Structures are given as structure tokens and as C-alpha cells.
Coordinates of C-alpha atoms and ligand atoms in Angstrom, one line a residue:
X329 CA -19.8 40.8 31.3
X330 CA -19.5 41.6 34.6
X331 CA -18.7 38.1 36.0
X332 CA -15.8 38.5 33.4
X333 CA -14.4 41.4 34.7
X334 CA -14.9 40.1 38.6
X335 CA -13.4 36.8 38.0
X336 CA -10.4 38.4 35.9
X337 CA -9.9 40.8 39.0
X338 CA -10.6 38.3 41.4
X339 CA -7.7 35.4 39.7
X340 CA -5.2 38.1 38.6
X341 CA -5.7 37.0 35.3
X342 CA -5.2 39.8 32.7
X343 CA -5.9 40.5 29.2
X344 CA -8.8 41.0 26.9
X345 CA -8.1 38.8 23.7
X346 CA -11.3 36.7 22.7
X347 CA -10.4 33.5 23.1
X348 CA -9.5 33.7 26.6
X349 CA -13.0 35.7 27.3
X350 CA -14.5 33.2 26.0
X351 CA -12.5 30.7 28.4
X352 CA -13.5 32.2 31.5
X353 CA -17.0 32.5 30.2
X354 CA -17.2 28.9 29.8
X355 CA -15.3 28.3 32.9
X356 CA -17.8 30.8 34.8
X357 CA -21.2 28.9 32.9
X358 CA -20.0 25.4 33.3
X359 CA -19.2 26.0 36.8
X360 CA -22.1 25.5 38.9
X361 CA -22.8 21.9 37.0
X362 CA -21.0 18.6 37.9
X363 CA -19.8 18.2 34.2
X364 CA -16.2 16.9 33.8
X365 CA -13.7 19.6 32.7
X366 CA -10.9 19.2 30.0
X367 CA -8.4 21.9 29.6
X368 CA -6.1 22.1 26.8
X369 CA -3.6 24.5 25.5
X370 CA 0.2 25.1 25.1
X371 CA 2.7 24.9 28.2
X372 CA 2.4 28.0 30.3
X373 CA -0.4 29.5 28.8
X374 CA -2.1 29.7 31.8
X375 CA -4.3 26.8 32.7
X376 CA -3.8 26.2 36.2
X377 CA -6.1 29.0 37.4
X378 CA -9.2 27.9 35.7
X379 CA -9.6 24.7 38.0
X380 CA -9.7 27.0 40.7
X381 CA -12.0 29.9 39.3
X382 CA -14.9 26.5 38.5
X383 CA -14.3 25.4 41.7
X384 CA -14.9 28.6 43.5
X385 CA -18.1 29.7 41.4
X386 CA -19.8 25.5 42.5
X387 CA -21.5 24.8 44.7
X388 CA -18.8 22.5 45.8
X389 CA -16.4 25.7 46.9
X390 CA -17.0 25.0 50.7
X391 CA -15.8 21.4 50.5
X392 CA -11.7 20.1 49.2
X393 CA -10.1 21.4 46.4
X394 CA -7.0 19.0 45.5
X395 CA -4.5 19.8 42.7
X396 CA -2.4 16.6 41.5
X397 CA 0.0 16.8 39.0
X398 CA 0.0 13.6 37.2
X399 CA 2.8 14.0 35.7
X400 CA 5.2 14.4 38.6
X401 CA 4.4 11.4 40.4
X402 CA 6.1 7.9 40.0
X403 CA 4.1 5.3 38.0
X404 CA 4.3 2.6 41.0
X405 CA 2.5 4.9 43.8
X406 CA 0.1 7.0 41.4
X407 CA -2.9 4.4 42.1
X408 CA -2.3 4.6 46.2
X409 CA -2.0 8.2 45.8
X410 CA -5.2 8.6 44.1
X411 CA -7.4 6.1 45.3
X412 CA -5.5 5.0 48.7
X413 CA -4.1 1.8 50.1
X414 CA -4.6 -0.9 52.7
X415 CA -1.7 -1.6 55.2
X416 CA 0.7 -4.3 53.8
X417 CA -0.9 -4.2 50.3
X418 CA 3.0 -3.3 48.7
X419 CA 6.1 -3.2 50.7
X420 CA 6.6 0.2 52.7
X421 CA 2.3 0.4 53.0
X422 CA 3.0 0.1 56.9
X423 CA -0.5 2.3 56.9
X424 CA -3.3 2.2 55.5
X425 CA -4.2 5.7 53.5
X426 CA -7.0 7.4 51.9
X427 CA -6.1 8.6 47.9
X428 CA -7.3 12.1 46.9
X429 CA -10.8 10.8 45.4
X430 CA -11.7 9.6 48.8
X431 CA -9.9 13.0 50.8
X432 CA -12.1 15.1 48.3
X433 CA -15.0 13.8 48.9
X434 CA -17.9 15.7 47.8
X435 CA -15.2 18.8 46.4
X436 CA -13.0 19.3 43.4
X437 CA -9.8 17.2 42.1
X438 CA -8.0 18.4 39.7
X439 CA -5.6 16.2 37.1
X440 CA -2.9 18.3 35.7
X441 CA -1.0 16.6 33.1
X442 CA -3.6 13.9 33.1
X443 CA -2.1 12.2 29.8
X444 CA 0.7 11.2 31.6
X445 CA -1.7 8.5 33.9
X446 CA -0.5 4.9 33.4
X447 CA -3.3 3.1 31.2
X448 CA -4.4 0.8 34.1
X449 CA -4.9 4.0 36.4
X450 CA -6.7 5.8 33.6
X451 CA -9.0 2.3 33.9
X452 CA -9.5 3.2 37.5
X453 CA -10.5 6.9 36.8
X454 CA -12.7 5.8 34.4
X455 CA -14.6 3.7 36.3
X456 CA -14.8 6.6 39.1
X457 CA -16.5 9.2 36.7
X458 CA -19.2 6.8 35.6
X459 CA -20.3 5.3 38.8
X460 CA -18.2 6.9 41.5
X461 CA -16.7 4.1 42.7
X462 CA -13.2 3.3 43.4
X463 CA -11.2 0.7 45.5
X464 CA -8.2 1.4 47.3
X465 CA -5.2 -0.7 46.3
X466 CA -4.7 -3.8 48.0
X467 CA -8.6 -3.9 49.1
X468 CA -11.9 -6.0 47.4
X469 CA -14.4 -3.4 48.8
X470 CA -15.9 -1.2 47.0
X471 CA -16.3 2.6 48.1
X472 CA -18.0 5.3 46.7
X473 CA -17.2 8.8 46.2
X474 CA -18.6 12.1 45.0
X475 CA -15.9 13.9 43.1
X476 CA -15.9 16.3 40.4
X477 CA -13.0 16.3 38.2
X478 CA -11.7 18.9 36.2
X479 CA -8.1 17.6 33.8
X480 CA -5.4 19.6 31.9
X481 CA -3.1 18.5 29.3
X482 CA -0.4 20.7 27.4
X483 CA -0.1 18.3 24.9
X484 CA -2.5 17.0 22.0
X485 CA -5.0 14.2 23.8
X486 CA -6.4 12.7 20.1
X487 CA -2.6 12.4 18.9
X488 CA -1.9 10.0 22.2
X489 CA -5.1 8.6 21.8
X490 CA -3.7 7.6 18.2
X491 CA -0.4 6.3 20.1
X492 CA -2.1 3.8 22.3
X493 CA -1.0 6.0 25.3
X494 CA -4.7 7.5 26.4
X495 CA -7.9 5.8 26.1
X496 CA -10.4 7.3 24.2
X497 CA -13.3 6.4 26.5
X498 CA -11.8 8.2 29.0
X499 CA -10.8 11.1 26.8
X500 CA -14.5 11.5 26.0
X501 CA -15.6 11.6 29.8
X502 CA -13.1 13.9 30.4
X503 CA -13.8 16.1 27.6
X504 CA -17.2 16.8 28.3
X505 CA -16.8 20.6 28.4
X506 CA -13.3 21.6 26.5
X507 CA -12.2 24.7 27.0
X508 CA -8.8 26.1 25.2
X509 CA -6.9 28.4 26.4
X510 CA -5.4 30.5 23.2
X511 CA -1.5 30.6 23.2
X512 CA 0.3 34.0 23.7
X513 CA 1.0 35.2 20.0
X514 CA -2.6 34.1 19.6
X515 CA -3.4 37.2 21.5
X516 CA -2.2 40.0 20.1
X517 CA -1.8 43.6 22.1
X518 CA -2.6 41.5 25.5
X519 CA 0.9 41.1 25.6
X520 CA 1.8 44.5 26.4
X521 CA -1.1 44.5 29.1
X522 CA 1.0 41.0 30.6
X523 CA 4.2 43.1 30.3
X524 CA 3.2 46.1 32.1
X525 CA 1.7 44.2 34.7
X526 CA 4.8 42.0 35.6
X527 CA 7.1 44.7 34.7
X528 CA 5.5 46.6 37.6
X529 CA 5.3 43.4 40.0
X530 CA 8.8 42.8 39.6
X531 CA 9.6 46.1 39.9
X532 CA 7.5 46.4 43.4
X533 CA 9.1 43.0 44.2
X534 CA 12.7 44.0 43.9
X535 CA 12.4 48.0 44.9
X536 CA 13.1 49.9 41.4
X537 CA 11.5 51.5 38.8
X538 CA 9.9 49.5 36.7
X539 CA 11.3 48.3 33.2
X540 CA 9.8 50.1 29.6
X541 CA 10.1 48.9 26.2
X542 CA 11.3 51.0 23.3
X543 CA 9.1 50.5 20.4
X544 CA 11.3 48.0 18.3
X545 CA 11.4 46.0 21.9
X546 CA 7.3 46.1 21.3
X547 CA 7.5 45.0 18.1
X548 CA 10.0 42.4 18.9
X549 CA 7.5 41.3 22.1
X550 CA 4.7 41.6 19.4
X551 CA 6.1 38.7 16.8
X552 CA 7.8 36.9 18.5
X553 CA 6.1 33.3 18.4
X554 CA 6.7 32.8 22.8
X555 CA 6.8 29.0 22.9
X556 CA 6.8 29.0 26.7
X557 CA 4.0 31.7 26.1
X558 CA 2.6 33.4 29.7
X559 CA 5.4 31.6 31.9
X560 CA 7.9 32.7 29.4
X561 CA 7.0 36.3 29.3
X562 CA 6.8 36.4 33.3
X563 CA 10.6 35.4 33.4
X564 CA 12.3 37.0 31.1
X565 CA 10.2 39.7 32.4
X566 CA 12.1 39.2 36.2
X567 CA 15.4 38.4 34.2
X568 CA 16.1 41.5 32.4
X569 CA 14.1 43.7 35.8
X570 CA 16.9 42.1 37.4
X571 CA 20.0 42.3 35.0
X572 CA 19.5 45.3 33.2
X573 CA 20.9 48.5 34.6
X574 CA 19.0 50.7 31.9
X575 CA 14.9 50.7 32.5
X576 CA 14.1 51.5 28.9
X577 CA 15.0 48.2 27.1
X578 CA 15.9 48.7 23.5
X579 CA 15.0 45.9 21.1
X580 CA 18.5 44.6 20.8
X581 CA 19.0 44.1 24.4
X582 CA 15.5 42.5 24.3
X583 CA 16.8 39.9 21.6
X584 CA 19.3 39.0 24.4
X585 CA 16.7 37.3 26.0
X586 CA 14.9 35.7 23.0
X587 CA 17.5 33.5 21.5
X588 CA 15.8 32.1 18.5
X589 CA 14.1 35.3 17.9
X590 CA 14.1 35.8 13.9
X591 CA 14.0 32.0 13.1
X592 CA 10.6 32.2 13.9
X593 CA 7.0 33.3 12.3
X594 CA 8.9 33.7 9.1
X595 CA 7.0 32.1 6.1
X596 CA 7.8 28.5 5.8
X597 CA 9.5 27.1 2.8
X598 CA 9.0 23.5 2.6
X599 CA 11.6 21.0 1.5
X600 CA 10.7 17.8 -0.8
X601 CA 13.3 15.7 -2.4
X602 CA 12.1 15.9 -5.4
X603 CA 13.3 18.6 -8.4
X604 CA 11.2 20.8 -7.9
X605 CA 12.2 21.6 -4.3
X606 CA 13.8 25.2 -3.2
X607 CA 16.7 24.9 -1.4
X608 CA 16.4 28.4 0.0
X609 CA 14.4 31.4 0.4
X610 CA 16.7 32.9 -2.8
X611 CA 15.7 29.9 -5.0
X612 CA 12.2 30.8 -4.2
X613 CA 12.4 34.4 -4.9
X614 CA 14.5 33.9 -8.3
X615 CA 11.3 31.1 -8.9
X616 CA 9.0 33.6 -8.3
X617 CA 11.0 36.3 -10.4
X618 CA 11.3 33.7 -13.6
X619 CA 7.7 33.2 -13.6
X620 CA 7.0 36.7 -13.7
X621 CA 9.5 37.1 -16.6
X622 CA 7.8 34.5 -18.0
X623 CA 4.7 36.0 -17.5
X624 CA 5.4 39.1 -19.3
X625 CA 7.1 37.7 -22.1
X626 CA 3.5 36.3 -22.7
X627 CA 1.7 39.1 -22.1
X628 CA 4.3 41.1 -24.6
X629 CA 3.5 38.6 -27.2
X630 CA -0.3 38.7 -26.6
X631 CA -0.1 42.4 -27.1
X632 CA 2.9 42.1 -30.0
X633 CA 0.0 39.8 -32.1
X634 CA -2.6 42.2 -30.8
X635 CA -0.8 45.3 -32.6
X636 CA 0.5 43.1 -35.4
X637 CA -3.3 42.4 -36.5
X638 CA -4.7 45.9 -35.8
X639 CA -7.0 44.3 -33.2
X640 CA -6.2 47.1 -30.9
X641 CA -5.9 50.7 -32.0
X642 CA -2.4 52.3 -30.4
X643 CA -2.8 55.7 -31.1
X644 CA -0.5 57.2 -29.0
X645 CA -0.5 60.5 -26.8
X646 CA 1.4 59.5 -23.8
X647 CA 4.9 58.3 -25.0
X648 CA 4.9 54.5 -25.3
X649 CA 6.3 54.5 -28.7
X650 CA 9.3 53.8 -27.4
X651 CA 8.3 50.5 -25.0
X652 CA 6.2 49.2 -28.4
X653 CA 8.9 49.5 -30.5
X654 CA 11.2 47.4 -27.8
X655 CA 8.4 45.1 -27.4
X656 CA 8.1 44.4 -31.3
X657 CA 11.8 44.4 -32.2
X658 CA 12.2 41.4 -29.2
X659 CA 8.9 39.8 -30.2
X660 CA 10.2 40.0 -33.3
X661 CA 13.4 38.7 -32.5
X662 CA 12.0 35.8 -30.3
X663 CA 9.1 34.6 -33.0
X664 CA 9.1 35.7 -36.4
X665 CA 12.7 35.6 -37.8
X666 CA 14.7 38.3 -39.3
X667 CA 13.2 39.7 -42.9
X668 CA 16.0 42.1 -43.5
X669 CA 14.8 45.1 -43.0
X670 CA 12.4 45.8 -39.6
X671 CA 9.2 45.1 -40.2
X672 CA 6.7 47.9 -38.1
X673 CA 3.5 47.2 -36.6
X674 CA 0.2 48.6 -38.0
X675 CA -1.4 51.5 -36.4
X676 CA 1.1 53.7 -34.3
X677 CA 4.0 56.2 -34.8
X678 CA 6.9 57.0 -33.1
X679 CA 7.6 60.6 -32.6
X680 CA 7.7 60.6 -29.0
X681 CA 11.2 61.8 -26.8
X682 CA 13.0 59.6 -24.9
X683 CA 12.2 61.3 -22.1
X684 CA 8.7 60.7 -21.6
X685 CA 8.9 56.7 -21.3
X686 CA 12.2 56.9 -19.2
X687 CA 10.3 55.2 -16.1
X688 CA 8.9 52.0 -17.8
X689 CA 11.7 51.4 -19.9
X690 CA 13.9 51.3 -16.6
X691 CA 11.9 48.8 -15.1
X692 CA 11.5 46.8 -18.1
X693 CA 15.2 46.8 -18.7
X694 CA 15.8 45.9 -15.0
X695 CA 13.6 42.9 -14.6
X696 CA 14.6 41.6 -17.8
X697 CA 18.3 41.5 -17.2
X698 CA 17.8 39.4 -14.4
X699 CA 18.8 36.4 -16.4
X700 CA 21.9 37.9 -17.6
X701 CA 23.0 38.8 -13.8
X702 CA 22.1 35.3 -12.5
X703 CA 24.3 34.0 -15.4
X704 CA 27.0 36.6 -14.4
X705 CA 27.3 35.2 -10.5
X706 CA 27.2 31.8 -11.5
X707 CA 30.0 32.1 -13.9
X708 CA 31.5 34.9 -10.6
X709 CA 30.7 32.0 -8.1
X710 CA 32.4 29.4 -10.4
X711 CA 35.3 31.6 -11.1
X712 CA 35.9 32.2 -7.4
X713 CA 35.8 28.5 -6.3
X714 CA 38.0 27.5 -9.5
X715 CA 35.3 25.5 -11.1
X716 CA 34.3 23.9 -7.9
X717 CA 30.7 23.5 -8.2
X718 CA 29.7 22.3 -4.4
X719 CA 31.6 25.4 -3.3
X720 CA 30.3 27.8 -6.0
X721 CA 26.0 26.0 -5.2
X722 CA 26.7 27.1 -1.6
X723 CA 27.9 30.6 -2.1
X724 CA 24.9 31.2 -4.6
X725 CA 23.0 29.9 -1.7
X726 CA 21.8 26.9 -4.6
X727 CA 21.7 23.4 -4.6
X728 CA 24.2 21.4 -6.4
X729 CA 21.9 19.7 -8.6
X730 CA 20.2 23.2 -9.6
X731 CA 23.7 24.8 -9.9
X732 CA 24.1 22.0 -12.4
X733 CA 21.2 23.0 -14.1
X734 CA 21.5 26.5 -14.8
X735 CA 25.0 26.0 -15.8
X736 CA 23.6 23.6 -19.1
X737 CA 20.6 26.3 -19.4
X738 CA 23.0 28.6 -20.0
X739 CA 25.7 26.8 -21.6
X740 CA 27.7 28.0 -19.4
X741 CA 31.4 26.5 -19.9
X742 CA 33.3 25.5 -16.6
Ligands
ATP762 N1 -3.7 35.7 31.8 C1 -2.8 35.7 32.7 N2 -2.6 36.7 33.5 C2 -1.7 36.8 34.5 N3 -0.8 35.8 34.7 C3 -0.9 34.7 33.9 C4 -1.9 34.6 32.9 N4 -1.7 33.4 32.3 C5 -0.7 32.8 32.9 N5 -0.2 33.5 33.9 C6 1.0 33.2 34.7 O1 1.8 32.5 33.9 C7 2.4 31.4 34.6 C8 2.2 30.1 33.9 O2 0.8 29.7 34.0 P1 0.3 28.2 34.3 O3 1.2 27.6 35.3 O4 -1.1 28.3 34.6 O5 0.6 27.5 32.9 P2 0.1 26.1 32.4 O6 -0.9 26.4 31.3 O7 -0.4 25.3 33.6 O8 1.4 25.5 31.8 P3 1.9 23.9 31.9 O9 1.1 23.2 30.8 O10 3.3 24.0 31.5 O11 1.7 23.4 33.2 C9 1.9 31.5 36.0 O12 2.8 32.2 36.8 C10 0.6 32.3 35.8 O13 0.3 33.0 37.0
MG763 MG1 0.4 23.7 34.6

């Protein structure tokens, strides 16, 4: 626990979530070994520092530490640059070099990006991790090398594995201890720790006070789903220190900032061809609301039979007289057919005011109606657009073919 806090301290990295406790932890544990190091998680969410903290808790701290990011240099020299050349082995190779593996000799390398390596270099790493040997390009001999290697990736390993692009042996040397770093919105209130410390930073860094967030600002900085995670927070961060005159940033100004803010962490509704796919969030809610007014139309039969057979005893003290009697007359309506004159249900009476069942008959007249008004704003929708049924599906915020439906549900001439 007290390494934890150290190594935070001692790497500037901040925050208290879990996940990334549990990162350091393994980074601190795994350290002193030789063991091969893969770390994983989403662009910016911090990685880069944890190369350094195993290196500087080995026993290899005294010797090189190298940081190459595979990613940023050009297929043709990635093999010299790793593993060296001899002079006149390609054209420009007017010297002979050492590569990184040879350079860090008995220290650390680490592979950033290292799912961007050609396949034939990730052949050559390969073959370094198991035996630590290597051969410079252009050479026959053989060298040897004592490296340990520690490799980051922001993007899913398996999946390229699955795309030809990284070999899986490799993949499995590498990955001897994983360690994840957990994305930002995984972290919950660390976010406002991150904040606070760039927010003063930047504020040191540029002479002013530093910024503050109003508490819809928070709750914006809370939800929002930070796809550039740590990095992304750092600069908007700087932007708005920079740009805004006002220090206490509202949560509309903080919006500014976060352009897709709102199209994200949302539920998902998920789109099939088929007919029973929503075109929009209303589709789902009126789904939702149909199935509940389906519902209860069971449930007010269930109880209408219930009554009807004297199976349950409906003395009543509390004023639903009024709800029963609704319930029967529709049952009534719906099931039984018309005998003239209304036939009542056995065991209850009626003498209750209006007044007492006010509440439940409001929301029983409310939710039931709901047909009625959809019918009313399609025939509104289709009135508006003339009969045009594309124009009318889109203002209902339907699709056509559902539109299409509802208008032969409810017979609904246009
Ligand atoms: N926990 C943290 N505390 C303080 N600063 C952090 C923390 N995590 C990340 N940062 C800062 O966020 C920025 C991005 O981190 P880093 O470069 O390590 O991301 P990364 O995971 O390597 O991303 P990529 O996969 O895109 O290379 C850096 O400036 C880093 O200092
Ligand atoms: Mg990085």
C-alpha cells in the first residue's frame, strides 16, 4: 500500500479507481522479474508511464532504458533500427549500426504500438525473447543479447491476431504478464482528482487562477464517455484554461469542448431489418407502452373473471367501486357481448363518491387513451403532409412501413 502511494507520487500519476491500483500493483510485483510485459488499454489512457515505473523498480534500472514507438517508424528501416545493420547491407547503410536490442544491452526496451511491427520483424522479435539472439540486417552472425521487453498496444491484439496481422506465438511471449489499464469513464470520481490537478498545472503554467467547474460542468465531466480518455481531459483541460475569460466553467460552455457530448452513454437501441425493428427511441417507448396496455387489459380480465365467479371477496371500504365497475362494463364490452341490460358482478356495491377513486381513475383513463392519441397524430401527421405518408412516418418520428401499419390497425382512411 505504501509502494502504491510512492510510485503514484513518484510518476505523477493520480487517482484512486481500482483498476488502475491494481495496475501499478502488478507493475510494482512483476517488476523485479525478467517476465515480458504487455500493456493494453484505450489511446491515452495512460500507458506510457508504466514501462518506466517496471523499469525503475528492476534490477535492470542502472543499465538503458529505450522507448520505440513501433508505430512511427517506416516499415523498410524498422529491422536496422531494432536489431542494427552492416555497412552496404541496403543503399544509404554507408555505416554499420547497432539496433536498440543490442544498445540496451542488459536494460529495458520498450515497444509501444507493437501491433503495428511488420510480420517478418515480429519473426525477428520472436526469436530474441526465446533465445536472445538477434542478427543485424545484412549480417550471418549471430549475436546475443540480454533484453527485457515490455510492449503496449491501444488496440485489441486477439482481433489482429484473427486478421493475420500479429502472430499469435508472439502475442503469447509478449503477454506473459497483462496488465490493463481501465479507460477514464471506467473510473468514476478520479476524474475530478485529474481535473483539479491539470486545472492547477495549467493554471501555474500560464500565470492565472486556476479553472472550476460548476456542478452541471461535473456532471457533464462525469458521463461523458472521453474516448481520448486521460490525453483528452489534459487538453481540453489547457484549451478552455486558455480561452475562457470566466474561471468557473458552466456546463454549457463545457459542452463547447465536447462536441459529441449527449450522443453518447445513452442506452442503445439496436437496428435489425427485420419487422420487428424500432426505428427510434419513440417506437420503443410506444412498444413498451402497448405492452403495458396489454398487460393490464389482462390483468383486468383476470380480475373481471375473478369477481365474476366470486373467487375473490370485494367488499369494499376504500372506494374502488367506481374502477370495478369501469373494469366490468369494458370487460364486459370486450368479451361477453351486450345482454340488454348491465349485468353486475357478484359480491360488491357501489355506494362510494366519486371523489374517493379520483386518482386511479385518472391514471387509468390516461394510459388507456394512449391508443386514441396515437391514432389522433397519425391522422394530424397525415393531415399536415396531405396524405403523404414518407413525410407524415418522419414527422411521427416512424418508419414508413410501421406508419403503414398503424394506419390499417386503425382503419384509418387516407
Ligand atoms: N493517471 C494519470 N495521472 C496523470 N496523468 C496521466 C494519467 N494517465 C495519463 N496521464 C497523462 O495523459 C497523457 C496520455 O497518456 P499516455 O501518453 O501514457 O497515453 P497512452 O495510453 O500511451 O495512449 P496511446 O495509446 O494513444 O499512446 C499523458 O500526458 C499522461 O501524462
Ligand atoms: Mg502511448
Amino acid at each position: 500500500m505504501k509502494d502504491l502511494q510512492n510510485i503514484k507520487q513518484r510518476f505523477g500519476i493520480i487517482g484512486n479507481h481500482e483498476g488502475l491500483n491494481r495496475s501499478i500493483d502488478i507493475a510494482a510485483q512483476v517488476a523485479p522479474t525478467d517476465l515480458s510485459v504487455l500493456i493494453t488499454g484505450e489511446s491515452g489512457t495512460g500507458k506510457e508511464i508504466f514501462p518506466q515505473v517496471i523499469h525503475n523498480y528492476s534490477a535492470r534500472k542502472h543499465g538503458q532504458y529505450i522507448a520505440v514507438n513501433c508505430g512511427a517508424i517506416p516499415e523498410g528501416t524498422i529491422d536496422s533500427e531494432l536489431f542494427g545493420h552492416e555497412k552496404g547491407s541496403f543503399t544509404g547503410a554507408n555505416e554499420s549500426r547497432k539496433g536498440y536490442f543490442e544498445v540496451a544491452d542488459g536494460g529495458t526496451i520498450f515497444l509501444d504500438e507493437v501491433a503495428e511491427l511488420p510480420l517478418s520483424t515480429q519473426v525477428r522479435l520472436l526469436r530474441v525473447l526465446e533465445t536472445g539472439e538477434f542478427i543485424r540486417v545484412g549480417s550471418s552472425k549471430v549475436q546475443k543479447t540480454n533484453v527485457r521487453v515490455i510492449a503496449a498496444s491501444n488496440i485489441d491484439v486477439p482481433r489482429a491476431i484473427d486478421n493475420g496481422k500479429f502472430r499469435e506465438d508472439l502475442f503469447y511471449r509478449l503477454n506473459t504478464v497483462p496488465i490493463r489499464i481501465p479507460a477514464l469513464r471506467e473510473r468514476g470520481e478520479d476524474i475530478f482528482l485529474l481535473f483539479r490537478k491539470f486545472a492547477v498545472d495549467f493554471a501555474e503554467k500560464y500565470r492565472m487562477p486556476a479553472i472550476r467547474l460548476d456542478s452541471e460542468a461535473k456532471y457533464i465531466l462525469l458521463n461523458y464517455s472521453w474516448p481520448g480518455n486521460v490525453r483528452q481531459l489534459k487538453n481540453i483541460t489547457e484549451q478552455i484554461s486558455i480561452i475562457e475569460g470566466e474561471r468557473e466553467i458552466i456546463g454549457l460552455t463545457l459542452r463547447n469542448y465536447l462536441p459529441d457530448y449527449g450522443s453518447v452513454k445513452l442506452p442503445a437501441v439496436i437496428k435489425r431489418d427485420d419487422e420487428k425493428s424500432f426505428s427510434s427511441e419513440r417506437e420503443l417507448l410506444y412498444k413498451i407502452l402497448f405492452d403495458m396496455k396489454s398487460d393490464m387489459n389482462d390483468l383486468k380480465k383476470l380480475v373481471f373473471d375473478l369477481i365474476s365467479r366470486g373467487d375473490i371477496d370485494v367488499t369494499l371500504q376504500n372506494g374502488n367501486s367506481q374502477v370495478i365497475n369501469n373494469l366490468f362494463r369494458e370487460a364486459n364490452e370486450d368479451n361477453v357481448g351486450s345482454h340488454g341490460n348491465e349485468p353486475q358482478p357478484t359480491g360488491f356495491s357501489t355506494h362510494q363518491t366519486r371523489k374517493d377513486i379520483q386518482d386511479t381513475e385518472e391514471i387509468f383513463e390516461e394510459s388507456l387513451s394512449l391508443s386514441d392519441n396515437e391514432m389522433e397524430m397519425i391522422k394530424k401527421a397525415l393531415e399536415k403532409y396531405k396524405g403523404k405518408r414518407k413525410l407524415a412516418a418522419n414527422e411521427l418520428g416512424i418508419s414508413e412501413r410501421t406508419l403503414y401499419r398503424k394506419i390499417k390497425e386503425y382503419e384509418i382512411e387516407s
